[in-house]
Short mmCIF file of C-alpha atoms in Angstrom, two decimals:
data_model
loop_
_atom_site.label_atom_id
_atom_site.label_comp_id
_atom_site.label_asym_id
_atom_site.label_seq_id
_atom_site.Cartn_x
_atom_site.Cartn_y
_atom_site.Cartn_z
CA UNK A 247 25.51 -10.95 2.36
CA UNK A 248 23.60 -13.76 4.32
CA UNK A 249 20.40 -15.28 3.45
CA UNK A 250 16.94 -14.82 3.96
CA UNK A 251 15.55 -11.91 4.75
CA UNK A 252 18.37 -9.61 4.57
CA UNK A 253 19.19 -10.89 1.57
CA UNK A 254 16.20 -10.15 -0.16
CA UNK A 255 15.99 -6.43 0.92
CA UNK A 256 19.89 -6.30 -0.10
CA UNK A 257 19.22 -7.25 -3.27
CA UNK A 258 15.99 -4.95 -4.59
CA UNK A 259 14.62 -3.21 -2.05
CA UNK A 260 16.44 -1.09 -0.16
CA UNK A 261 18.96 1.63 -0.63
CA UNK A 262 21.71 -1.01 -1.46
CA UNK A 263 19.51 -2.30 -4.24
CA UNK A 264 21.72 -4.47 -6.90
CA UNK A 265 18.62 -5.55 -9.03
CA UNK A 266 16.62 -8.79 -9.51
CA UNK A 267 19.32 -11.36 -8.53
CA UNK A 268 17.23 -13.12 -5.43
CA UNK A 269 13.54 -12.06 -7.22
CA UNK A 270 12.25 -15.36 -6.64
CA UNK A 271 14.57 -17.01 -4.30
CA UNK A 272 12.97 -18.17 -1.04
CA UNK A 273 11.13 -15.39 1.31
CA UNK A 274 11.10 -12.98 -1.38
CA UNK A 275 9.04 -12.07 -3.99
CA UNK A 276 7.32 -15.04 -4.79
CA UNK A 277 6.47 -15.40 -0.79
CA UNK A 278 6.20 -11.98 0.09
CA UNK A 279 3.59 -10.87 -2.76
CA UNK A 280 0.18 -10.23 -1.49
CA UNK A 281 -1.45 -12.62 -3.80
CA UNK A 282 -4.89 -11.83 -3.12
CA UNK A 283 -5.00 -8.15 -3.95
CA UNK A 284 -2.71 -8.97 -7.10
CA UNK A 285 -5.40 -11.31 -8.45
CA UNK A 286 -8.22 -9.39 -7.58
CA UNK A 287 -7.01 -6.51 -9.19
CA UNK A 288 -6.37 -8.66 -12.26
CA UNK A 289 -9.77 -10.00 -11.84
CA UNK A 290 -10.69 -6.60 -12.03
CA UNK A 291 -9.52 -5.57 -15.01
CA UNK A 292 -10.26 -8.59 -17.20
CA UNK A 293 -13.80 -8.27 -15.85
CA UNK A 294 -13.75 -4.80 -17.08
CA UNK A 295 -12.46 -5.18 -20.46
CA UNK A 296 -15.46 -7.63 -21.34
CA UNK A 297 -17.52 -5.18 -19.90
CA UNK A 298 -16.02 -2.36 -21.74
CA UNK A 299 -16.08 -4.35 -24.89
CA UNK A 300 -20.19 -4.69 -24.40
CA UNK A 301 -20.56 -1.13 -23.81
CA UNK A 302 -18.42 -0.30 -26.89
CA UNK A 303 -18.86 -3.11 -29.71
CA UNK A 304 -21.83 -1.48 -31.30
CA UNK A 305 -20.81 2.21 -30.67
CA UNK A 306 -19.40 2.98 -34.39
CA UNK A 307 -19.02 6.65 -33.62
CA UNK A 308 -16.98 5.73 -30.62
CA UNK A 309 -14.98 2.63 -31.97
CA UNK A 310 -13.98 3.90 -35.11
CA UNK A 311 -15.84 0.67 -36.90
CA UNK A 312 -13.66 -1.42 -34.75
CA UNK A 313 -15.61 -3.29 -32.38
CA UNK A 314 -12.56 -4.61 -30.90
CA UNK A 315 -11.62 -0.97 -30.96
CA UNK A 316 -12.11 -0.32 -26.97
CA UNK A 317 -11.22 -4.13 -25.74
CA UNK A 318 -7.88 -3.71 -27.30
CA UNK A 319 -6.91 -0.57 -25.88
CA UNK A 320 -8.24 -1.41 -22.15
CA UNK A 321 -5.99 -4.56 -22.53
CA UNK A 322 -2.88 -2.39 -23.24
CA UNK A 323 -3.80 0.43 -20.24
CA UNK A 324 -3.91 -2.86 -18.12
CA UNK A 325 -0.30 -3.86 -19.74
CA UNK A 326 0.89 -0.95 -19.35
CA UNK A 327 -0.50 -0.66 -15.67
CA UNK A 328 1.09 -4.29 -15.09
CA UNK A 329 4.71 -2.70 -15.92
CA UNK A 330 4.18 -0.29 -14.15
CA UNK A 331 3.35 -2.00 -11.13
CA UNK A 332 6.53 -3.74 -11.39
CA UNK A 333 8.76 -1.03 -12.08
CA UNK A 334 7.11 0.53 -8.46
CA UNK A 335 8.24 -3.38 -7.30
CA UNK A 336 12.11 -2.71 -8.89
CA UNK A 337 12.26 0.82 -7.00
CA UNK A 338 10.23 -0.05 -3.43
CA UNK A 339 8.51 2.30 -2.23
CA UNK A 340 11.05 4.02 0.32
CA UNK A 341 13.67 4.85 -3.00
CA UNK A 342 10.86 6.52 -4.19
CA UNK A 343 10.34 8.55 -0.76
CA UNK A 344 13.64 10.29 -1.98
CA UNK A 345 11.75 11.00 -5.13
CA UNK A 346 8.82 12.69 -3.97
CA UNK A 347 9.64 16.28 -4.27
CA UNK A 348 10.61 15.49 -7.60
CA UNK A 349 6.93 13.57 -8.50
CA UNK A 350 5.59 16.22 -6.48
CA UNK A 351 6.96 19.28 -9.17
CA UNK A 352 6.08 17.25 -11.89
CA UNK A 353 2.44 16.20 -11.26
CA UNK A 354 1.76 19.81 -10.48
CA UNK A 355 3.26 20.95 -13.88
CA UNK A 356 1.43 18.67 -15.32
CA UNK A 357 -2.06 19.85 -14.14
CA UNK A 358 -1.01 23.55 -14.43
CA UNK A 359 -0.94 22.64 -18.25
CA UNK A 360 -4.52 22.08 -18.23
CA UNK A 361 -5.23 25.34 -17.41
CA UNK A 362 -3.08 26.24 -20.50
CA UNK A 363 -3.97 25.60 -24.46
CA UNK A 364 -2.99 22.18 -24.55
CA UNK A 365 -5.43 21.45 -21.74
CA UNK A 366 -8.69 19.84 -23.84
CA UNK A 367 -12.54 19.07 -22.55
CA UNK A 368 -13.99 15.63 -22.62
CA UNK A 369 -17.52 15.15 -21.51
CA UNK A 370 -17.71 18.78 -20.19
CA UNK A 371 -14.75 18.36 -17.84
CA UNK A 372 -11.54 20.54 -19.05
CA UNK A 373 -9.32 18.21 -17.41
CA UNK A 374 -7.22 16.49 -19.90
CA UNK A 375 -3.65 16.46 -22.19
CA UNK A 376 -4.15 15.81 -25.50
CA UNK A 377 -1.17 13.51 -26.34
CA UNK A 378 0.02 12.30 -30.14
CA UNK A 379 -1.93 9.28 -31.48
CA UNK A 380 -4.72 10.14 -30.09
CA UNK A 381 -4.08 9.33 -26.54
CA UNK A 382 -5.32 11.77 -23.52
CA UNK A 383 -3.28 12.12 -20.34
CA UNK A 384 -5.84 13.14 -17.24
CA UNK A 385 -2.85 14.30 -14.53
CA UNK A 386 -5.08 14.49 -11.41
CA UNK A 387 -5.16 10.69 -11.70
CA UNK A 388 -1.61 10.81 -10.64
CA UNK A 389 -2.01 13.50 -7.86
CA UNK A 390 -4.00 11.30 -6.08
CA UNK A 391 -0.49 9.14 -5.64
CA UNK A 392 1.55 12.01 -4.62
CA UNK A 393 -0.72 13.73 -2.78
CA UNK A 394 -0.56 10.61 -0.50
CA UNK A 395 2.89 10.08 -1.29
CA UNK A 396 4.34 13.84 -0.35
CA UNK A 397 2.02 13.64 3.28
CA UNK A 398 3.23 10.65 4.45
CA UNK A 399 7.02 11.67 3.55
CA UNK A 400 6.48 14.81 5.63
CA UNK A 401 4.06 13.17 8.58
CA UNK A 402 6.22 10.35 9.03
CA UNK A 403 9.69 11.96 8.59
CA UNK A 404 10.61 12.91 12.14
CA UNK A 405 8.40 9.82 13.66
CA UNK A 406 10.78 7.42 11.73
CA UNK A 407 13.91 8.64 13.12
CA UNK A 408 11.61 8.66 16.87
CA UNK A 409 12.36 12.37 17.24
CA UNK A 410 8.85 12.26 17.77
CA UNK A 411 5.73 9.87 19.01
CA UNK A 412 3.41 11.26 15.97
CA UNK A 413 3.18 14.63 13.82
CA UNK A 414 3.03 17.86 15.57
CA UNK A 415 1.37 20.93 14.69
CA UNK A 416 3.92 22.02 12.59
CA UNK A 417 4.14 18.59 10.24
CA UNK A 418 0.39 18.95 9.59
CA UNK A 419 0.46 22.33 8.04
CA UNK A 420 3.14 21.81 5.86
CA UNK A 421 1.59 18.40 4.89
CA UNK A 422 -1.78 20.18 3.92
CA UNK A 423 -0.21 22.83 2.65
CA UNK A 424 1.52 20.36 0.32
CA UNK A 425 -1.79 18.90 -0.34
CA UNK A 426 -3.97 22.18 -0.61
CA UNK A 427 -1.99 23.46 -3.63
CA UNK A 428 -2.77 21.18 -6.73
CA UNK A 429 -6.00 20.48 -5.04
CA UNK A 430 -7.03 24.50 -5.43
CA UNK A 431 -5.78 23.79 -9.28
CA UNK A 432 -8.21 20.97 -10.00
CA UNK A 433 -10.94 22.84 -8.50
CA UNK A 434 -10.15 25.92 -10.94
CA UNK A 435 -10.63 22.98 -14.14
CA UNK A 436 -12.93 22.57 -12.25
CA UNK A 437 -12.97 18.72 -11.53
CA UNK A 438 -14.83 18.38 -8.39
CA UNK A 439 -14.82 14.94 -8.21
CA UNK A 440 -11.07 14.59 -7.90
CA UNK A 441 -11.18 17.36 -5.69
CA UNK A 442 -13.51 14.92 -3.51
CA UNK A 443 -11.36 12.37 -3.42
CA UNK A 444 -8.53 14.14 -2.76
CA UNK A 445 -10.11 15.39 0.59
CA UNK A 446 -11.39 11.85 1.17
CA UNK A 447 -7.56 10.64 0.99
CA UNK A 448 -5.93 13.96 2.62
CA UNK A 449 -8.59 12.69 6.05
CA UNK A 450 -7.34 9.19 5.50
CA UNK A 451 -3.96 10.33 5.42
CA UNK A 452 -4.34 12.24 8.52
CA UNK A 453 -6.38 9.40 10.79
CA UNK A 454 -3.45 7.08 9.67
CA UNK A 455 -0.72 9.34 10.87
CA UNK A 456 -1.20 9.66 14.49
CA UNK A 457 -2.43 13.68 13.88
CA UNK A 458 -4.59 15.20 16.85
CA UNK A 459 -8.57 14.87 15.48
CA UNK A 460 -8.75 17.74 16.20
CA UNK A 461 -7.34 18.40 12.52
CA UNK A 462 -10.07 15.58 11.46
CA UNK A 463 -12.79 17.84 12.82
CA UNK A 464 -11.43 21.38 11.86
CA UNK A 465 -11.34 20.51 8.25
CA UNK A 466 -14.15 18.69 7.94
CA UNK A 467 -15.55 22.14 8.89
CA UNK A 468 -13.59 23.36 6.73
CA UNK A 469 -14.68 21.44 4.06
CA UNK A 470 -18.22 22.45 4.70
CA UNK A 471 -17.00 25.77 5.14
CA UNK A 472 -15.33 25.62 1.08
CA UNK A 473 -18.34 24.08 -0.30
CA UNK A 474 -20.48 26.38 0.56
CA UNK A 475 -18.28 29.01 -0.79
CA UNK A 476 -17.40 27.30 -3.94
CA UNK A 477 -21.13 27.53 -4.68
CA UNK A 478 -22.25 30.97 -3.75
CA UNK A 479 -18.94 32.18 -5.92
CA UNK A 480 -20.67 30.03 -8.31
CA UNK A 481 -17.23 28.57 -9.21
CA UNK A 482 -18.76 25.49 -10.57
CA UNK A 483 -19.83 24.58 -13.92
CA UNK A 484 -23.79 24.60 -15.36
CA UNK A 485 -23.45 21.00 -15.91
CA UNK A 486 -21.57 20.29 -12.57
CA UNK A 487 -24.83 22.66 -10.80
CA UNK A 488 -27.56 20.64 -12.66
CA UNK A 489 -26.00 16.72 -11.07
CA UNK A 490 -25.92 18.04 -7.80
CA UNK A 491 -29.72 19.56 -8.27
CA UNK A 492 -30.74 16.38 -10.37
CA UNK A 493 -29.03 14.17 -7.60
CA UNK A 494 -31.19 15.99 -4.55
CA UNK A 495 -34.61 15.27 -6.70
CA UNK A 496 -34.44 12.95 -9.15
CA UNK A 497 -37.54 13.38 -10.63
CA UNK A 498 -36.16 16.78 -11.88
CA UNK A 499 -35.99 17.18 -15.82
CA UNK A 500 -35.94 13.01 -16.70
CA UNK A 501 -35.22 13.60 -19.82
CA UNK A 502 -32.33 15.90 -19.14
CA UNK A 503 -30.23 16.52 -16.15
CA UNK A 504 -31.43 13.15 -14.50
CA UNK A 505 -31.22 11.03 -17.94
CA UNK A 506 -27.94 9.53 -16.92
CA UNK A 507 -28.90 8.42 -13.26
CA UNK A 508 -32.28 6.90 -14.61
CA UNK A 509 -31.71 5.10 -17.54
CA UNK A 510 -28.32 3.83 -14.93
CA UNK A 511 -31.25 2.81 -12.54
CA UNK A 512 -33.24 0.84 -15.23
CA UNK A 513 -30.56 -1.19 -16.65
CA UNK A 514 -29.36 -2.10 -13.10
CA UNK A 515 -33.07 -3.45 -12.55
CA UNK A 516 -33.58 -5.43 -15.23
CA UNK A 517 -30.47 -7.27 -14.79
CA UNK A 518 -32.19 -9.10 -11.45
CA UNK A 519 -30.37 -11.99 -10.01
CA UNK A 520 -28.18 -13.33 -12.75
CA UNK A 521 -28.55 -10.47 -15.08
CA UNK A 522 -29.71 -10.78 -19.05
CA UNK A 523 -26.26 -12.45 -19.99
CA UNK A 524 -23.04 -10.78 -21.39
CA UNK A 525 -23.47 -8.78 -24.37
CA UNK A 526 -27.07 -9.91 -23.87
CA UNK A 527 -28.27 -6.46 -22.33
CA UNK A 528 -31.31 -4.57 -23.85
CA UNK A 529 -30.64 -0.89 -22.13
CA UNK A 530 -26.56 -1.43 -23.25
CA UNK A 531 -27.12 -2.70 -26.75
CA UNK A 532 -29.38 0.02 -27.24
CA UNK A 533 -26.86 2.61 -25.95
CA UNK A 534 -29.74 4.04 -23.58
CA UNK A 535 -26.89 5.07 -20.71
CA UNK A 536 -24.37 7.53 -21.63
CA UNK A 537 -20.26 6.34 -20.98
CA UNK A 538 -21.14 3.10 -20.31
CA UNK A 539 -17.66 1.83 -21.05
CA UNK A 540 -15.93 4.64 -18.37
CA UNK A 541 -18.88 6.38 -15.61
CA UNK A 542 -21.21 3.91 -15.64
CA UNK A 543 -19.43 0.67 -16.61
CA UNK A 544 -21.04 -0.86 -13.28
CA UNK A 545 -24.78 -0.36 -15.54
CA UNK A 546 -23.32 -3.12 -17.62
CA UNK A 547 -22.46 -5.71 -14.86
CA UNK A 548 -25.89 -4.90 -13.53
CA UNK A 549 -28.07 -5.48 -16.50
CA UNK A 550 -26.25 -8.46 -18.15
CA UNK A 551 -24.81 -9.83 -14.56
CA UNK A 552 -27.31 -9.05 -12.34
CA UNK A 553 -27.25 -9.16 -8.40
CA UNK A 554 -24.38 -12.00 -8.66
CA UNK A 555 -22.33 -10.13 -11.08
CA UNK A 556 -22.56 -6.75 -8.98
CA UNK A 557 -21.64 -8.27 -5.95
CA UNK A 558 -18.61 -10.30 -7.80
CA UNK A 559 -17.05 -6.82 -8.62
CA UNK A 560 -18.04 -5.23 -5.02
CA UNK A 561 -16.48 -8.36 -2.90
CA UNK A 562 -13.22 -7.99 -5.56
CA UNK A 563 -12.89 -4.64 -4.31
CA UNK A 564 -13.46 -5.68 -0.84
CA UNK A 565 -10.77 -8.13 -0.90
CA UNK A 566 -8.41 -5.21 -2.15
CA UNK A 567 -9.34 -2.89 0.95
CA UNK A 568 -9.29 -5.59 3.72
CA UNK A 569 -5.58 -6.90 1.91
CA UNK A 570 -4.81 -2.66 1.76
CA UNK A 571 -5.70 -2.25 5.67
CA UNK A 572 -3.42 -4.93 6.42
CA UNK A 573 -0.85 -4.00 4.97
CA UNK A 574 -1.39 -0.72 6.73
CA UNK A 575 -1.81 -2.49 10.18
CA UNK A 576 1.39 -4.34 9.90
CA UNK A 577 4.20 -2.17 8.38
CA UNK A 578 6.62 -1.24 10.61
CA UNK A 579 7.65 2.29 9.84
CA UNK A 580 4.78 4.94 9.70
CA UNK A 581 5.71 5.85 6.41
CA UNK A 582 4.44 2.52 4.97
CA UNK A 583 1.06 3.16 7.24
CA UNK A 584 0.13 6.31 5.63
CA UNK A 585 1.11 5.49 2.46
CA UNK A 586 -1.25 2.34 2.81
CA UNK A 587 -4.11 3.98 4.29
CA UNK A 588 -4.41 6.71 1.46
CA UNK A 589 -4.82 4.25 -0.96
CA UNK A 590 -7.16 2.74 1.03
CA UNK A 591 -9.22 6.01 1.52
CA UNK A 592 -8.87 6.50 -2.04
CA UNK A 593 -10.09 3.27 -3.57
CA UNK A 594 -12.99 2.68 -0.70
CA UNK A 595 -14.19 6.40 -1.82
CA UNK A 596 -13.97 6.42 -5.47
CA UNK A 597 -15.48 3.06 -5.51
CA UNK A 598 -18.38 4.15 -3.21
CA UNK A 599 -18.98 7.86 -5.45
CA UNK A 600 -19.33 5.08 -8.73
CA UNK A 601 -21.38 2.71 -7.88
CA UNK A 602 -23.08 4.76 -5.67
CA UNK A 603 -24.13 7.59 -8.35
CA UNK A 604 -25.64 4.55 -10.74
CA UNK A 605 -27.50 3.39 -8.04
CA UNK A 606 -28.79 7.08 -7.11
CA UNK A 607 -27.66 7.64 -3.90
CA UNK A 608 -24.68 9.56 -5.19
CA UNK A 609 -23.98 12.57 -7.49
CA UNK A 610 -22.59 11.67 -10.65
CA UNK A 611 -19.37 12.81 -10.83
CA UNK A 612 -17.14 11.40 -13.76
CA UNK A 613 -14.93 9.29 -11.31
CA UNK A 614 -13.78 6.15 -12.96
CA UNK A 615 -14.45 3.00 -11.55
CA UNK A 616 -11.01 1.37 -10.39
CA UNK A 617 -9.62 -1.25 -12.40
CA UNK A 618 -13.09 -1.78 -14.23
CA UNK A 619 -13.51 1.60 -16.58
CA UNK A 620 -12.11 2.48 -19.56
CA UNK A 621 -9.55 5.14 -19.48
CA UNK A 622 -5.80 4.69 -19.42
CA UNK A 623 -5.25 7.48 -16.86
CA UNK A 624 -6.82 6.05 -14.16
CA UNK A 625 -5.72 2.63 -14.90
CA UNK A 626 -1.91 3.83 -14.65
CA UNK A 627 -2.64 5.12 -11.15
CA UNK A 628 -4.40 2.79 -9.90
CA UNK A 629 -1.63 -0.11 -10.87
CA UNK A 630 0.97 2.43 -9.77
CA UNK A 631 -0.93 2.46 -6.01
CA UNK A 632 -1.02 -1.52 -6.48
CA UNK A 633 2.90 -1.44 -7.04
CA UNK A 634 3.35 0.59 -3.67
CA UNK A 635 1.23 -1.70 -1.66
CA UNK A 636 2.89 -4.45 -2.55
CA UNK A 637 6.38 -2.86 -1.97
CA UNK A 638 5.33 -1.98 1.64
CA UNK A 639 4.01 -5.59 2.13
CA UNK A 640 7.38 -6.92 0.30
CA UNK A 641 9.31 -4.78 3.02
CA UNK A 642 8.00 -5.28 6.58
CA UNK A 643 9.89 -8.41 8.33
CA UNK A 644 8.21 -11.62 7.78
CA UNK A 645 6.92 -11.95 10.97
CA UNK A 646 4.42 -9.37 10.35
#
C-alpha cells in the first residue's frame, strides 16, 4: 500500500475498503471534503430549527405544552441526518452501486405499504408510516435517492466499462422503466408533488447521461400528455383540484382554498428588509399561516428576517447547487455524473416549488423545504444525498 491517493481509496472507499485507518491522514477526508456544501447544509438546518422553533413555541395543540417540543426533535432528524451522511461517507457511493437493486426492492415495499392499512393521512396527503413513539416514516422521500440511484447504475453501466460512448435506446427504457414504477405508486396516494419532482430528477438524470434529447422532448410530451389525463380521470384529490384552481386565480375563495397562499404572501411582506426580528413576527405568533414549521417555514424567515434573511437561505442553497454541479462536472466515471446531477435537479426543483408556492407563483404542494422544514423524512434524504455527493467528490483524483 503506498501513500497518497491510493492510499486513501484503499483504505475506505473502494471495494478493498479496510475502514477508517487513513480518515484524516493527508489528501483524504479532511482535504477531499467539499467544505462549502457541508457547512451550508449545516447552516441550513440550524437556521431551520430556530425557525421551526418560532413557528411551533406557541402551538400547544401541536407541541404537546412543550415549546421546546419541535426544536428538539428537528435537532435529532438533523443528528440523525449527520450519521447518516457519514455512514454514506464509510460505504462511498460505488459499494452502494452494488446495493441498488436491493434499496431499489425495499423503497418500493415501503411505499406499497401506504397503500395498505398501516399507510396513515397527514394534512390530506395519505402518504405516510405510522411508526412506534409516535414517529411517521414518509418513503417517497427516499425514492427520490434511488430513483436517481437505480438510473444512473443502469445509464452508466456499459459507458463505464467504454462498451459504449453514452446510453442507447435500450438503457433508457429500462432506466425509465425502473423509474416509472414507484412513481405510478405515489401518484395512486396520490402525492403529486413527489411525483413532480420525481419527473424533475428522472429529466435531470437523463440530460446528465449523455441520452439522445430526443428522450428530453418525448417525455416532456409525455408529461403533458399524463397530466392531462390524470385530470380528466379525475385521479386527483378535492383538495389537490382546489390548489391548482386557487393557484391559477388567487383571488378565488380567500378565505378558503387560497387562505394558505395569502396569509404566506402577507407575512412575507411585512417582514421588508430586515424582517420584524426572530420570534418577533405578528402573522407567525398569531398562527395566521397554516404548517409554518414544515410547507411554509420560508413565511417565517420572511416576516421576522425580511429581504436579508430570505436571500441568506436562497444564496445557502445556491452554494449547495453550484458545489453539486461541480462535483458533477468533474467526476470521472459517468456514474458519479448522474448521480450528481439528480440531486442537483432534485434540490434546485423542490427548492423552487417551496418558496415559489409562498410567494404565489407556484402551487402549493406539501414539498418540504430542504434542510429548513420540519419533518424527519425529508431530512434523512436529504443528508443521505449530502453523503453521496461528498463520496463522489471524495473519489475523483485530486487533480479534478
Amino acid at each position: 500500500m503506498t501513500g497518497g491517493v491510493n492510499s486513501f481509496q484503499v483504505s475506505g472507499y473502494g471495494p478493498e475498503r479496510a475502514g477508517w485507518t487513513r480518515v484524516f491522514a493527508r489528501d483524504s477526508l479532511a482535504r477531499r471534503l467539499d467544505w462549502p456544501i457541508l457547512f451550508s447544509a449545516l447552516a441550513l438546518s440550524l437556521l431551520g430549527s430556530l425557525l421551526v422553533y418560532s413557528a411551533t413555541r406557541n402551538r400547544t395543540e401541536l407541541n404537546q405544552g412543550d415549546p421546546y417540543y419541535f426544536l428538539v426533535r428537528h435537532w435529532l432528524n438533523t443528528g440523525i441526518g449527520l450519521a447518516l451522511m457519514i455512514g454514506v461517507l464509510w460505504l462511498g457511493h460505488r459499494t452502494l452501486r452494488t446495493a441498488v437493486p436491493l434499496l431499489y426492492g425495499a423503497s418500493v415495499f415501503l411505499i406499497l405499504l401506504v397503500l395498505t392499512p398501516l399507510g396513515s393521512t397527514i394534512n390530506g396527503a395519505h402518504s405516510w408510516i405510522k411508526l412506534p413513539g409516535g414517529f411517521s416514516l414518509q418513503p417517497s422521500e427516499f425514492v427520490k435517492i434511488t430513483i436517481i440511484l437505480g438510473m444512473a447504475m443502469l445509464l452508466a453501466a456499459r459507458v463505464d466499462a467504454g462498451d459504449k460512448p453514452y446510453p442507447d435506446h435500450r438503457t433508457v427504457l429500462q432506466a425509465l422503466g425502473l423509474a416509472v414504477v414507484p412513481m405510478l405508486i405515489v401518484m395512486l396516494m396520490p402525492d403529486l408533488g413527489s411525483v413532480m419532482v420525481m419527473v424533475i430528477i428522472v429529466l435531470g438524470v437523463l440530460l446528465a447521461s449523455g441520452a439522445s434529447n430526443r428522450w428530453t422532448f418525448g417525455l416532456l410530451g409525455a408529461g403533458a400528455i399524463g397530466a392531462i389525463t390524470v385530470w380528466q380521470l379525475g385521479i386527483l384529490d378535492e383538495y389537490q383540484i382546489n390548489r391548482f384552481a386557487a393557484f391559477a386565480n388567487p383571488e378565488l375563495d380567500p378565505a378558503g382554498v387560497g387562505y394558505n397562499t395569502n396569509q404566506a404572501r402577507i407575512a412575507i411582506g411585512s417582514g421588508g428588509l430586515t424582517g420584524s426580528g426572530l420570534f418577533q413576527g405578528s402573522q407567525t405568533t398569531g398562527q395566521f399561516v397554516p404548517e409554518q414549521q414544515t410547507d411554509f417555514v420560508f413565511t417565517v424567515a420572511g416576516e421576522e428576517l425580511g429581504f436579508v434573511g430570505g436571500a441568506l437561505i436562497i444564496g445557502l442553497l445556491g452554494v449547495i447547487l453550484w458545489r453539486a454541479c461541480r462535483i458533477a462536472r468533474d467526476t470521472t466515471d459517468l456514474y458519479g455524473t448522474v448521480v450528481a446531477a439528480g440531486i442537483v435537479a432534485w434540490f434546485a426543483f423542490q427548492s423552487f416549488e417551496n418558496i415559489g408556492m409562498t410567494l404565489g407563483i407556484m402551487p402549493v404542494t406539501g414539498l418540504p423545504l430542504p434542510f429548513v422544514s420540519y419533518g424527519g423524512s425529508s431530512m434523512f434524504a436529504v443528508w443521505l444525498a449530502v453523503g453521496l455527493l461528498q463520496s463522489i467528490r471524495i473519489q475523483r483524483p485530486m487533480s479534478a
